[in-house]
PDB file of C-alpha atoms and ligand atoms in Angstrom:
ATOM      1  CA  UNK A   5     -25.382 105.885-124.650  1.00 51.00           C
ATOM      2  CA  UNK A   6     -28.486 105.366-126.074  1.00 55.00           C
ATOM      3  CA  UNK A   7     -31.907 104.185-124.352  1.00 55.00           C
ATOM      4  CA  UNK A   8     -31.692 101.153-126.346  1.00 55.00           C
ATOM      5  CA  UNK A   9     -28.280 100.144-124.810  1.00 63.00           C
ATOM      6  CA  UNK A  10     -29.842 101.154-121.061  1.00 63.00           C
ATOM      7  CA  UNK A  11     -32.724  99.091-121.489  1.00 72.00           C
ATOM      8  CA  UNK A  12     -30.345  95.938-123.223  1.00 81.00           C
ATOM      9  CA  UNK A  13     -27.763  96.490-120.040  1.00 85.00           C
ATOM     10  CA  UNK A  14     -30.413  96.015-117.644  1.00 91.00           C
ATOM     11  CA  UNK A  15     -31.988  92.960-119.759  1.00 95.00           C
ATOM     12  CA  UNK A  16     -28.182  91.321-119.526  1.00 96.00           C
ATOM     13  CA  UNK A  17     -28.014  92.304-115.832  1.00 96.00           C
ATOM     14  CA  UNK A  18     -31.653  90.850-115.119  1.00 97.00           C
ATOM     15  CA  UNK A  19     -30.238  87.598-117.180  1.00 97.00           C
ATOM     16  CA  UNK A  20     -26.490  87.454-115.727  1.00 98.00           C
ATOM     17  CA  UNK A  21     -28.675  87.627-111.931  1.00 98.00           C
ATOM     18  CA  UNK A  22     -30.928  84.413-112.635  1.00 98.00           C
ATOM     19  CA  UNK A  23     -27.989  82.844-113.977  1.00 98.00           C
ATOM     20  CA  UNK A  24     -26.028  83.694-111.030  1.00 98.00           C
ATOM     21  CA  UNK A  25     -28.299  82.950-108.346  1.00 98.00           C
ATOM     22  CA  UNK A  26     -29.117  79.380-109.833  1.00 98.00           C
ATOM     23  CA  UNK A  27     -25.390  78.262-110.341  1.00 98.00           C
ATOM     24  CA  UNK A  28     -24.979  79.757-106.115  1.00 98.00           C
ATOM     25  CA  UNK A  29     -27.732  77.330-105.443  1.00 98.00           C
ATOM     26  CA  UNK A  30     -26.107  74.372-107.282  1.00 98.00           C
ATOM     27  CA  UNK A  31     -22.861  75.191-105.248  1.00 98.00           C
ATOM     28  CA  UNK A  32     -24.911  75.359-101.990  1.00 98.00           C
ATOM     29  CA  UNK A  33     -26.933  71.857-102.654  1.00 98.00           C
ATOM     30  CA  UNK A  34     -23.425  70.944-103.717  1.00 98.00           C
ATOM     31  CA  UNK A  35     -21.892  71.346-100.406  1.00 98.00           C
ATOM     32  CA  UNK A  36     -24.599  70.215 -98.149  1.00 98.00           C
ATOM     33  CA  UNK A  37     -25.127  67.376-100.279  1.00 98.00           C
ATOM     34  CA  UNK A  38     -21.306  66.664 -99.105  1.00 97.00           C
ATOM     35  CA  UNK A  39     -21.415  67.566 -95.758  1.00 98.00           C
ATOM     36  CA  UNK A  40     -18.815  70.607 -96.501  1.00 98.00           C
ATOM     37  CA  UNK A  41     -19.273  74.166 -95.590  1.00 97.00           C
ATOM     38  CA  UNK A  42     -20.876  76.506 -98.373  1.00 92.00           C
ATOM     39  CA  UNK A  43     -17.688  78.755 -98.132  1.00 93.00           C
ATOM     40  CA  UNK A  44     -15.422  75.812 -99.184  1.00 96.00           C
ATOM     41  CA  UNK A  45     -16.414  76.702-102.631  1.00 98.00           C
ATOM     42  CA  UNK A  46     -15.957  79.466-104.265  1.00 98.00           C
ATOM     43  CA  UNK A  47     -17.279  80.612-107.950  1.00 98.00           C
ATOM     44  CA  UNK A  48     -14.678  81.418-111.035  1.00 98.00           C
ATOM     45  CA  UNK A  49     -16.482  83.111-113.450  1.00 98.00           C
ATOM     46  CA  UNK A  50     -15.268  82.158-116.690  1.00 98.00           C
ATOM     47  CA  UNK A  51     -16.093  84.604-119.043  1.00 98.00           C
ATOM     48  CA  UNK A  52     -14.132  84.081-121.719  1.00 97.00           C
ATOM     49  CA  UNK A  53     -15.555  85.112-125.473  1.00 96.00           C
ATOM     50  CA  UNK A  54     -17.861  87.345-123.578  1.00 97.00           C
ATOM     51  CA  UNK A  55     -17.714  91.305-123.348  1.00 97.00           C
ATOM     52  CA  UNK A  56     -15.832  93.208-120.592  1.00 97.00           C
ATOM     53  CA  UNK A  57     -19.446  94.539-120.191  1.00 97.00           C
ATOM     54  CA  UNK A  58     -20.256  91.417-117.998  1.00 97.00           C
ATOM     55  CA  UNK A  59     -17.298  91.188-116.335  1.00 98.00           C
ATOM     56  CA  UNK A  60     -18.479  94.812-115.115  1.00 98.00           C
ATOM     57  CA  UNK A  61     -22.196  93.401-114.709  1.00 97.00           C
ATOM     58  CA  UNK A  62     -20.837  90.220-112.801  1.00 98.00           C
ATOM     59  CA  UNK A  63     -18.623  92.543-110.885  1.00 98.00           C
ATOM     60  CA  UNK A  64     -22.096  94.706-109.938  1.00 97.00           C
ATOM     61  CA  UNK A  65     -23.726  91.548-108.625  1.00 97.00           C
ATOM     62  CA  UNK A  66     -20.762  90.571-106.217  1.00 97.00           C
ATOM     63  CA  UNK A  67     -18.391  88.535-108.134  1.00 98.00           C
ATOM     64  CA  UNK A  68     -14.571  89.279-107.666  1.00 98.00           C
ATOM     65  CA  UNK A  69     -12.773  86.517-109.402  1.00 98.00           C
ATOM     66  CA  UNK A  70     -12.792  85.796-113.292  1.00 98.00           C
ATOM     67  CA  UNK A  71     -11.311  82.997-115.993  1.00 98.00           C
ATOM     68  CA  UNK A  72      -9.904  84.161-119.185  1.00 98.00           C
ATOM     69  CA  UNK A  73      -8.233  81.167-121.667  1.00 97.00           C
ATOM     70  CA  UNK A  74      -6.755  83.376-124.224  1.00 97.00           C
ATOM     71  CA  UNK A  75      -3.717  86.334-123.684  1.00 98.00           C
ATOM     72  CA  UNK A  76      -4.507  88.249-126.671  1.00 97.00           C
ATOM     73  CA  UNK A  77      -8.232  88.415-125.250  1.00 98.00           C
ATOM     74  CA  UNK A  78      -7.828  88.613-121.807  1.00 98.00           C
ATOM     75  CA  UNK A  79      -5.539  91.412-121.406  1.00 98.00           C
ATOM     76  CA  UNK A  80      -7.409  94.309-123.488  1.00 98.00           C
ATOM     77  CA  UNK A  81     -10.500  93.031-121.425  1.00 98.00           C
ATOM     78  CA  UNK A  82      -8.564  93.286-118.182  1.00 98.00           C
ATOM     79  CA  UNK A  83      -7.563  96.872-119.004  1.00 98.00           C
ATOM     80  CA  UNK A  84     -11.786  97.851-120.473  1.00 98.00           C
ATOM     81  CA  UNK A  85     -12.782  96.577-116.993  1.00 98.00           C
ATOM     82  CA  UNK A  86     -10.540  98.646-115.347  1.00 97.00           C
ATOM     83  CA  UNK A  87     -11.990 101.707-116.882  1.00 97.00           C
ATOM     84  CA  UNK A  88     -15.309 100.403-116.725  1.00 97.00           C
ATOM     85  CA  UNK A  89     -15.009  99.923-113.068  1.00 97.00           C
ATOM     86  CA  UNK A  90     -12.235 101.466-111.402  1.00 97.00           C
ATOM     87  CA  UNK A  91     -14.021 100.286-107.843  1.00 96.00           C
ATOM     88  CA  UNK A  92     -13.878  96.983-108.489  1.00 96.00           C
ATOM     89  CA  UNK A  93     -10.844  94.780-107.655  1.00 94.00           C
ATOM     90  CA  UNK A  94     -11.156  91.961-110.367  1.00 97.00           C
ATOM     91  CA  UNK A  95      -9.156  88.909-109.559  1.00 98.00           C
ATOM     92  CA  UNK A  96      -7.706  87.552-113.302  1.00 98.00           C
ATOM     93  CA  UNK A  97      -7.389  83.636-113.379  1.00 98.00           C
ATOM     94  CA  UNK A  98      -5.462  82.658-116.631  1.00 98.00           C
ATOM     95  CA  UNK A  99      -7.148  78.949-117.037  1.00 98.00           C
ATOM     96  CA  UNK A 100      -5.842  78.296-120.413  1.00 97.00           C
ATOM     97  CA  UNK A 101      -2.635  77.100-121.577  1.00 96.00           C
ATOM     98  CA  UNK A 102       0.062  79.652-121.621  1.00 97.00           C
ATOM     99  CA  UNK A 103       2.184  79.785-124.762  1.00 93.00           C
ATOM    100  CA  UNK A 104       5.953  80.584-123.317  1.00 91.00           C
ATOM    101  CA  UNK A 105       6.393  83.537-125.785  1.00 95.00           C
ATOM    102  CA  UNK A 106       2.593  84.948-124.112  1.00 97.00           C
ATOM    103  CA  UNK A 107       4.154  84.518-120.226  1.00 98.00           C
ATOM    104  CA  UNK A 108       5.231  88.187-119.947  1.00 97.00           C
ATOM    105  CA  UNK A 109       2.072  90.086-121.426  1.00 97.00           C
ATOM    106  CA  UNK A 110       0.281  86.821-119.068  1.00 98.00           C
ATOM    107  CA  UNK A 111       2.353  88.501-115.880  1.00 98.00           C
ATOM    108  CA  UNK A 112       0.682  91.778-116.480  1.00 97.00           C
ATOM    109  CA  UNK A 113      -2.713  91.241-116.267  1.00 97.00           C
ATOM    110  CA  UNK A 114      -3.531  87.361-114.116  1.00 98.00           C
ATOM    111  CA  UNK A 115      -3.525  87.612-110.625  1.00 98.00           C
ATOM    112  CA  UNK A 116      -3.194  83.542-111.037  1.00 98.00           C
ATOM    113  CA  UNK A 117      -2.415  81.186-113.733  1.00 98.00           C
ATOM    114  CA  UNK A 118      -4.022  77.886-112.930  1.00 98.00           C
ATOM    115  CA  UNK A 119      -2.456  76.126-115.810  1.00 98.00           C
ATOM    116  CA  UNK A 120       1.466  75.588-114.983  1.00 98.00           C
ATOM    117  CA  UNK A 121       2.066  72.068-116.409  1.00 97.00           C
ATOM    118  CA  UNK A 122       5.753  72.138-117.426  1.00 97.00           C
ATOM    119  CA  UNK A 123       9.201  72.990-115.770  1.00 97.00           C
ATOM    120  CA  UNK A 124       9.790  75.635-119.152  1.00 97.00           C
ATOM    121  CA  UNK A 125       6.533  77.479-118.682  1.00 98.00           C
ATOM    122  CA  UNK A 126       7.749  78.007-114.666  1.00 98.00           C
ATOM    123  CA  UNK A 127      11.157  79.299-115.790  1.00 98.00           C
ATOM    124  CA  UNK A 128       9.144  81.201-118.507  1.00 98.00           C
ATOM    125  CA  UNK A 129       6.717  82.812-115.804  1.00 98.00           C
ATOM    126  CA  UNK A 130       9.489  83.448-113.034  1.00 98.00           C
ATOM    127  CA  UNK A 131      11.319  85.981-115.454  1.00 98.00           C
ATOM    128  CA  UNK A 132       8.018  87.674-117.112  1.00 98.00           C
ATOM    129  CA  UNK A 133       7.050  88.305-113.483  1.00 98.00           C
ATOM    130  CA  UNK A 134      10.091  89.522-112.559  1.00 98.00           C
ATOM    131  CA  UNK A 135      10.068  92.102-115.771  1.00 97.00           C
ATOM    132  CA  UNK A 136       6.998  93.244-114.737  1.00 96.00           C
ATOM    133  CA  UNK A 137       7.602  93.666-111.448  1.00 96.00           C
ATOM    134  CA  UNK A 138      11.060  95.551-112.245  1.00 95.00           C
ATOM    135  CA  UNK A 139       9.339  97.785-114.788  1.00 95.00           C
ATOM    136  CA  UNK A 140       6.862  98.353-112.338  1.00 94.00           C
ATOM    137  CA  UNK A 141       3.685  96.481-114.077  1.00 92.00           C
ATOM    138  CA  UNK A 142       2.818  94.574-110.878  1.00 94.00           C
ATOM    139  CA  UNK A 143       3.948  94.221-107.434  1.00 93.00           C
ATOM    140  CA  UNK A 144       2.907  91.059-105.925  1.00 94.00           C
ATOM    141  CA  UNK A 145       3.841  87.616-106.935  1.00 97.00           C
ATOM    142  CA  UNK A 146       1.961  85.384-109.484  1.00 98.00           C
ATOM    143  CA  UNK A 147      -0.162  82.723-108.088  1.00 98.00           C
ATOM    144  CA  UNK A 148      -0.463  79.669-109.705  1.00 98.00           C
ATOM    145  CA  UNK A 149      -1.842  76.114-109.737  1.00 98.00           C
ATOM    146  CA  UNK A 150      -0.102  73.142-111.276  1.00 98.00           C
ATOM    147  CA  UNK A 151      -2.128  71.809-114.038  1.00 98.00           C
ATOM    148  CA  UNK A 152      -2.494  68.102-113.651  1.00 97.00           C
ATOM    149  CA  UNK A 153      -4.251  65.735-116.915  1.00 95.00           C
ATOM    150  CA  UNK A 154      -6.146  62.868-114.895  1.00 89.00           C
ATOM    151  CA  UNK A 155      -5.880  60.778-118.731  1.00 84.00           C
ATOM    152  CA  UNK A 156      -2.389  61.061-120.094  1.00 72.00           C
ATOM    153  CA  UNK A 157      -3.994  62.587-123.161  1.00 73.00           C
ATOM    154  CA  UNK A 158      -1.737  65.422-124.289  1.00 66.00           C
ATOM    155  CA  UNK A 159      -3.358  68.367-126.344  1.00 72.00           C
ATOM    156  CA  UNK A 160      -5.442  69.647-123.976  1.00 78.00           C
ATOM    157  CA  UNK A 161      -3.053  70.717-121.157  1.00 90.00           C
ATOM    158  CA  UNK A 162      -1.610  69.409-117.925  1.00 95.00           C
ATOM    159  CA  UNK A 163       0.589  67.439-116.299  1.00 96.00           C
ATOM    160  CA  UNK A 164       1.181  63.825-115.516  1.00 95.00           C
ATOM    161  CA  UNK A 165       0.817  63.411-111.766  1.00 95.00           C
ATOM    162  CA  UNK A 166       4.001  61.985-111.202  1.00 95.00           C
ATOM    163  CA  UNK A 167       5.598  65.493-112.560  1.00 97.00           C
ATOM    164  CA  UNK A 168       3.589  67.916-109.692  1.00 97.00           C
ATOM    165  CA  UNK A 169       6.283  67.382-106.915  1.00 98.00           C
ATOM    166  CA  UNK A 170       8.918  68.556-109.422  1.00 98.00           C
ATOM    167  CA  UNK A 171       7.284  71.254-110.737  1.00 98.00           C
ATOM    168  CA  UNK A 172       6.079  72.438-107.337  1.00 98.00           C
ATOM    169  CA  UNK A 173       9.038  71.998-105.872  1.00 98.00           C
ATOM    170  CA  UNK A 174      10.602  74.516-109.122  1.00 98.00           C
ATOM    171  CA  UNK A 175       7.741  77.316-108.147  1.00 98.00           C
ATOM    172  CA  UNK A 176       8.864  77.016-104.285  1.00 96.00           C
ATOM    173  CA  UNK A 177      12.328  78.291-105.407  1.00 97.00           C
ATOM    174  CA  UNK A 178      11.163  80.517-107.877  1.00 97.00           C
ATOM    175  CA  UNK A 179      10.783  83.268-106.228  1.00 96.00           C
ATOM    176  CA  UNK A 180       8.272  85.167-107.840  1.00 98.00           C
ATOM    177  CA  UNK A 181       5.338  82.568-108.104  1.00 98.00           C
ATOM    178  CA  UNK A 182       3.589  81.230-105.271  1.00 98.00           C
ATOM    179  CA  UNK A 183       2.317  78.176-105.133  1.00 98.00           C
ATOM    180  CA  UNK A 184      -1.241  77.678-104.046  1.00 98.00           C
ATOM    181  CA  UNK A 185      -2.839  74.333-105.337  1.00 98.00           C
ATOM    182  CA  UNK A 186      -3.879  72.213-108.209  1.00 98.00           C
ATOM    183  CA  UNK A 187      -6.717  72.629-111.272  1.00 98.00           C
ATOM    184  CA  UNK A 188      -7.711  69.590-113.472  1.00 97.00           C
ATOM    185  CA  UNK A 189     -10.177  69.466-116.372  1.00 94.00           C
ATOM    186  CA  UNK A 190     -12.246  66.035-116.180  1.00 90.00           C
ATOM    187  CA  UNK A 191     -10.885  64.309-118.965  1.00 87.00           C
ATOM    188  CA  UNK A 192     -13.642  64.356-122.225  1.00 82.00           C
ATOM    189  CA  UNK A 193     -16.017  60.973-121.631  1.00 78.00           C
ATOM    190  CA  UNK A 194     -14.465  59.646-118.919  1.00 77.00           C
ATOM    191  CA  UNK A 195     -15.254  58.937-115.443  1.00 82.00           C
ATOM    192  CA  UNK A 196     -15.558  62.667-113.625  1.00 86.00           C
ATOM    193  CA  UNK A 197     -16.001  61.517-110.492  1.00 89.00           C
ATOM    194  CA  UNK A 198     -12.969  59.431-110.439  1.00 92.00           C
ATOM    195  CA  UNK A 199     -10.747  61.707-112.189  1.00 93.00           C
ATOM    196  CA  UNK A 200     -11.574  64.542-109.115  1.00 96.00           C
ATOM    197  CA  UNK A 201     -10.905  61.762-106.957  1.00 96.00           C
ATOM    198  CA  UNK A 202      -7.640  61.164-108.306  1.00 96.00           C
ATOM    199  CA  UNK A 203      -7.198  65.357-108.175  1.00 97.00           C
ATOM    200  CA  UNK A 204      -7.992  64.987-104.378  1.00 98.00           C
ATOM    201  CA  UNK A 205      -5.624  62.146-103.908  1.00 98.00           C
ATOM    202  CA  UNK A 206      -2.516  64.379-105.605  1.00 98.00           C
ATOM    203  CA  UNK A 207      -4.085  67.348-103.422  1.00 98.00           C
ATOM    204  CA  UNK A 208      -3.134  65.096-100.184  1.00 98.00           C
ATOM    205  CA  UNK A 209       0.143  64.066-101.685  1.00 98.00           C
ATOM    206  CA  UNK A 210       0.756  68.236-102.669  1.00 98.00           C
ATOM    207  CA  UNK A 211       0.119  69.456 -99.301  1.00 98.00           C
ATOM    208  CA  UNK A 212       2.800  67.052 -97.075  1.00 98.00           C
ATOM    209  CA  UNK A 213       5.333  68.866 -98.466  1.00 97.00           C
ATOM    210  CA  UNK A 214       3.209  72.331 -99.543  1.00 98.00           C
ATOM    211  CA  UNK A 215       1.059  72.935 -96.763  1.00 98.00           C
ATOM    212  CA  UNK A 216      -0.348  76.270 -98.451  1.00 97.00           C
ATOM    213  CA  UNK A 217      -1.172  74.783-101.659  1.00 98.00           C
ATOM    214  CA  UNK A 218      -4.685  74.278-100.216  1.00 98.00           C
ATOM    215  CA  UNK A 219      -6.566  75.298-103.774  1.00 98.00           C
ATOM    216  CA  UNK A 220      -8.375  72.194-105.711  1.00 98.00           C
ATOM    217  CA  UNK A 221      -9.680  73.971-109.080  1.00 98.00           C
ATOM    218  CA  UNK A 222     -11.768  71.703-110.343  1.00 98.00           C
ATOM    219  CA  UNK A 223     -15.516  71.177-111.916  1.00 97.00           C
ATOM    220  CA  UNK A 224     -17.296  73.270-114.424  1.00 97.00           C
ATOM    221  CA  UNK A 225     -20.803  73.634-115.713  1.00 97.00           C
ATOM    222  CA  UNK A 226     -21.595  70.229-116.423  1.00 95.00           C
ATOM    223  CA  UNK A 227     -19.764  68.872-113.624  1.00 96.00           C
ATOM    224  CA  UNK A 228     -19.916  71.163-110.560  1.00 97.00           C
ATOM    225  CA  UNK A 229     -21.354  69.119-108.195  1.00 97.00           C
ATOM    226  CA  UNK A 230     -19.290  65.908-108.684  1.00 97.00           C
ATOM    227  CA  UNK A 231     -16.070  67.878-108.380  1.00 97.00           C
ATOM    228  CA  UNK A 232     -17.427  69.373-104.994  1.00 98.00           C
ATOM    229  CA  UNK A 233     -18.377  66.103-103.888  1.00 97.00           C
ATOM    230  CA  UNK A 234     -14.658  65.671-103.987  1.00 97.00           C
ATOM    231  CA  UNK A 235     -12.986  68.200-102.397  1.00 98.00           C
ATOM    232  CA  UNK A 236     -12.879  71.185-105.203  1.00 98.00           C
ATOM    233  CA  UNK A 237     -12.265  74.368-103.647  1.00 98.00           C
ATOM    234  CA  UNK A 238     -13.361  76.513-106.912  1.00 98.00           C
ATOM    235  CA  UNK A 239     -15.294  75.691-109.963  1.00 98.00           C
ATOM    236  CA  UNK A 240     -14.904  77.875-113.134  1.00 98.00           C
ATOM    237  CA  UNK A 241     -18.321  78.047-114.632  1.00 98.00           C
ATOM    238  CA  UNK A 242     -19.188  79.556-117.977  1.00 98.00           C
ATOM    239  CA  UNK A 243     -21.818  78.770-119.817  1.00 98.00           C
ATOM    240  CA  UNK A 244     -24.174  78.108-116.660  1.00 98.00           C
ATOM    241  CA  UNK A 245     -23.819  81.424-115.684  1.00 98.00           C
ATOM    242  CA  UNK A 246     -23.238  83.289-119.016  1.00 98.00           C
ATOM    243  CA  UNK A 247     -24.761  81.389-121.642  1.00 96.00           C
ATOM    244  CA  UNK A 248     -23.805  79.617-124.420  1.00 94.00           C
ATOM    245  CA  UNK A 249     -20.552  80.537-125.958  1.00 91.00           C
ATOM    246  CA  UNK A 250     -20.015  82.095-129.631  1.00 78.00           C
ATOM    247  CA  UNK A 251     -18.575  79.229-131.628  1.00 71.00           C
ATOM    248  CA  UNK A 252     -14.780  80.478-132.063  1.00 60.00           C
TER     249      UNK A 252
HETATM  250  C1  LIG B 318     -14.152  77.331-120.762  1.00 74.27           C
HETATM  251  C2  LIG B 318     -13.559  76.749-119.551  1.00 74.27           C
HETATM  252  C3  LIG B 318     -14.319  76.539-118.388  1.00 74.27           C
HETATM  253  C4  LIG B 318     -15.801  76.834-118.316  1.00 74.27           C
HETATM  254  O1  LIG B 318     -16.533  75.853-119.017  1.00 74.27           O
HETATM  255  P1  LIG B 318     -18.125  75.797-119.008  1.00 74.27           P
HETATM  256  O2  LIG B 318     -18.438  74.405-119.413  1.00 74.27           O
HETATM  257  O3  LIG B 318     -18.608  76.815-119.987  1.00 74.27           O
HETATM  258  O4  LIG B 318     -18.576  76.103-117.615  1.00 74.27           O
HETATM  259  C5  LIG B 318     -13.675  76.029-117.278  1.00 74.27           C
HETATM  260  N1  LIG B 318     -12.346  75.733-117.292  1.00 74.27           N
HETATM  261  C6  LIG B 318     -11.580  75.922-118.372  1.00 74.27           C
HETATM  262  C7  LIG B 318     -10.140  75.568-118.323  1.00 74.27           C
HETATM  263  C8  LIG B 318     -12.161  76.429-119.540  1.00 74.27           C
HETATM  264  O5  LIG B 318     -11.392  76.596-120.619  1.00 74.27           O
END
């Protein structure tokens, strides 16, 4: 390594910490703001389209849990990470929609996948996991969230809320997924605030018959603090803490 790529990996580390310490304080004024504890939240670092080099920087500064939207992206990243920092116990989320024909390479590297929205993609996951876990590529079970769309606008992922008993009820008997809440993206100009109530309200409904399925994955950089005013559990922040993304 040369000086030149010290002196930029302290710049990005001096960047990724201002970053990181103002989106902490959002989440904090967040949860006072709502009367809810400042552990209720916790912080998803989405850092897809960025380097596995800030994965290892955000790692440095205390951050355990990271959002990748793409397989093909995610799972070389997952493995330079590794390398980069052996120490460091990264917690994968897949938040992007997972192609059936991606669900066993997905079952090697995410510790979650937040965006289950169909009964195919279970039955897809339940066998990749159990391949992997057969060949010896992981050991525990997948977590995962049922993706629910708070407009009934198809394209961008999710479920109708009517569909999360059934699909729930499919990852109960799975056996190799475990069920532990619900994510939502705020629908594109509409009404934030009442779409994460609506999240909430299929939360409550969840729970009477999941009582684990406590997670509410919801709010992102432009929307944090309305989704914590209503109950979100985890927000997956990108550009707030990592800057603005490389147009694809
Ligand atoms: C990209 C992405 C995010 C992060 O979005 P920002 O606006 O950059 O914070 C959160 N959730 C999902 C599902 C995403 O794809």
């Amino acid at each position: 390594m040369t000086e030149e790529d010290v002196s930029g990996a302290d710049e990005r580390r001096e960047f990724l910490a201002g970053r990181l310490a103002a989106v902490r304080d959002r989440i904090a004024a967040a949860c006072s703001a709502a009367g809810r504890p400042l552990d209720a939240v916790r912080l998803l670092a989405v850092t897809k389209t960025f380097p596995a080099s800030d994965v290892a920087l955000l790692g440095d500064l205390g951050l355990t849990e990271f959002g990748e939207n793409r397989d093909q992206d995610a799972a070389p990243k997952a493995a330079e990470v590794a390398e980069l920092r052996p120490g460091l116990r990264p917690r994968w989320h897949m938040v992007g929609q997972v192609q059936r024909n991606k669900a066993r390479s997905v079952a090697r590297w995410a510790d979650v996948v937040e965006s289950v929205d169909s009964p195919r993609l279970v039955e897809a996951l339940t066998r990749a996991v159990a391949a992997a876990r057969e060949s010896g590529r992981r050991e525990s079970r997948l977590d995962v969230l049922v993706q629910v769309s708070l407009d009934g606008a198809p394209g961008r992922g999710g479920c109708p809320p009517k569909e999360v008993a059934q699909i729930a009820e499919m990852v109960d008997h799975s056996g190799e997924l475990r069920l532990i809440g619900v994510m939502a993206v705020a629908p594109l100009g509409g009404d934030s605030e009442r779409s994460f109530e609506t999240l909430n309200t299929v939360s409550d409904l969840l729970r009477r018959d999941h009582p684990d399925a406590v997670e509410i994955s919801a709010g992102m950089s432009n929307d944090l603090e309305r989704a914590i005013a209503a109950g979100s559990t985890s927000v997956r922040v990108g550009t707030a803490l990592l800057g603005t993304r490389p147009i694809a």
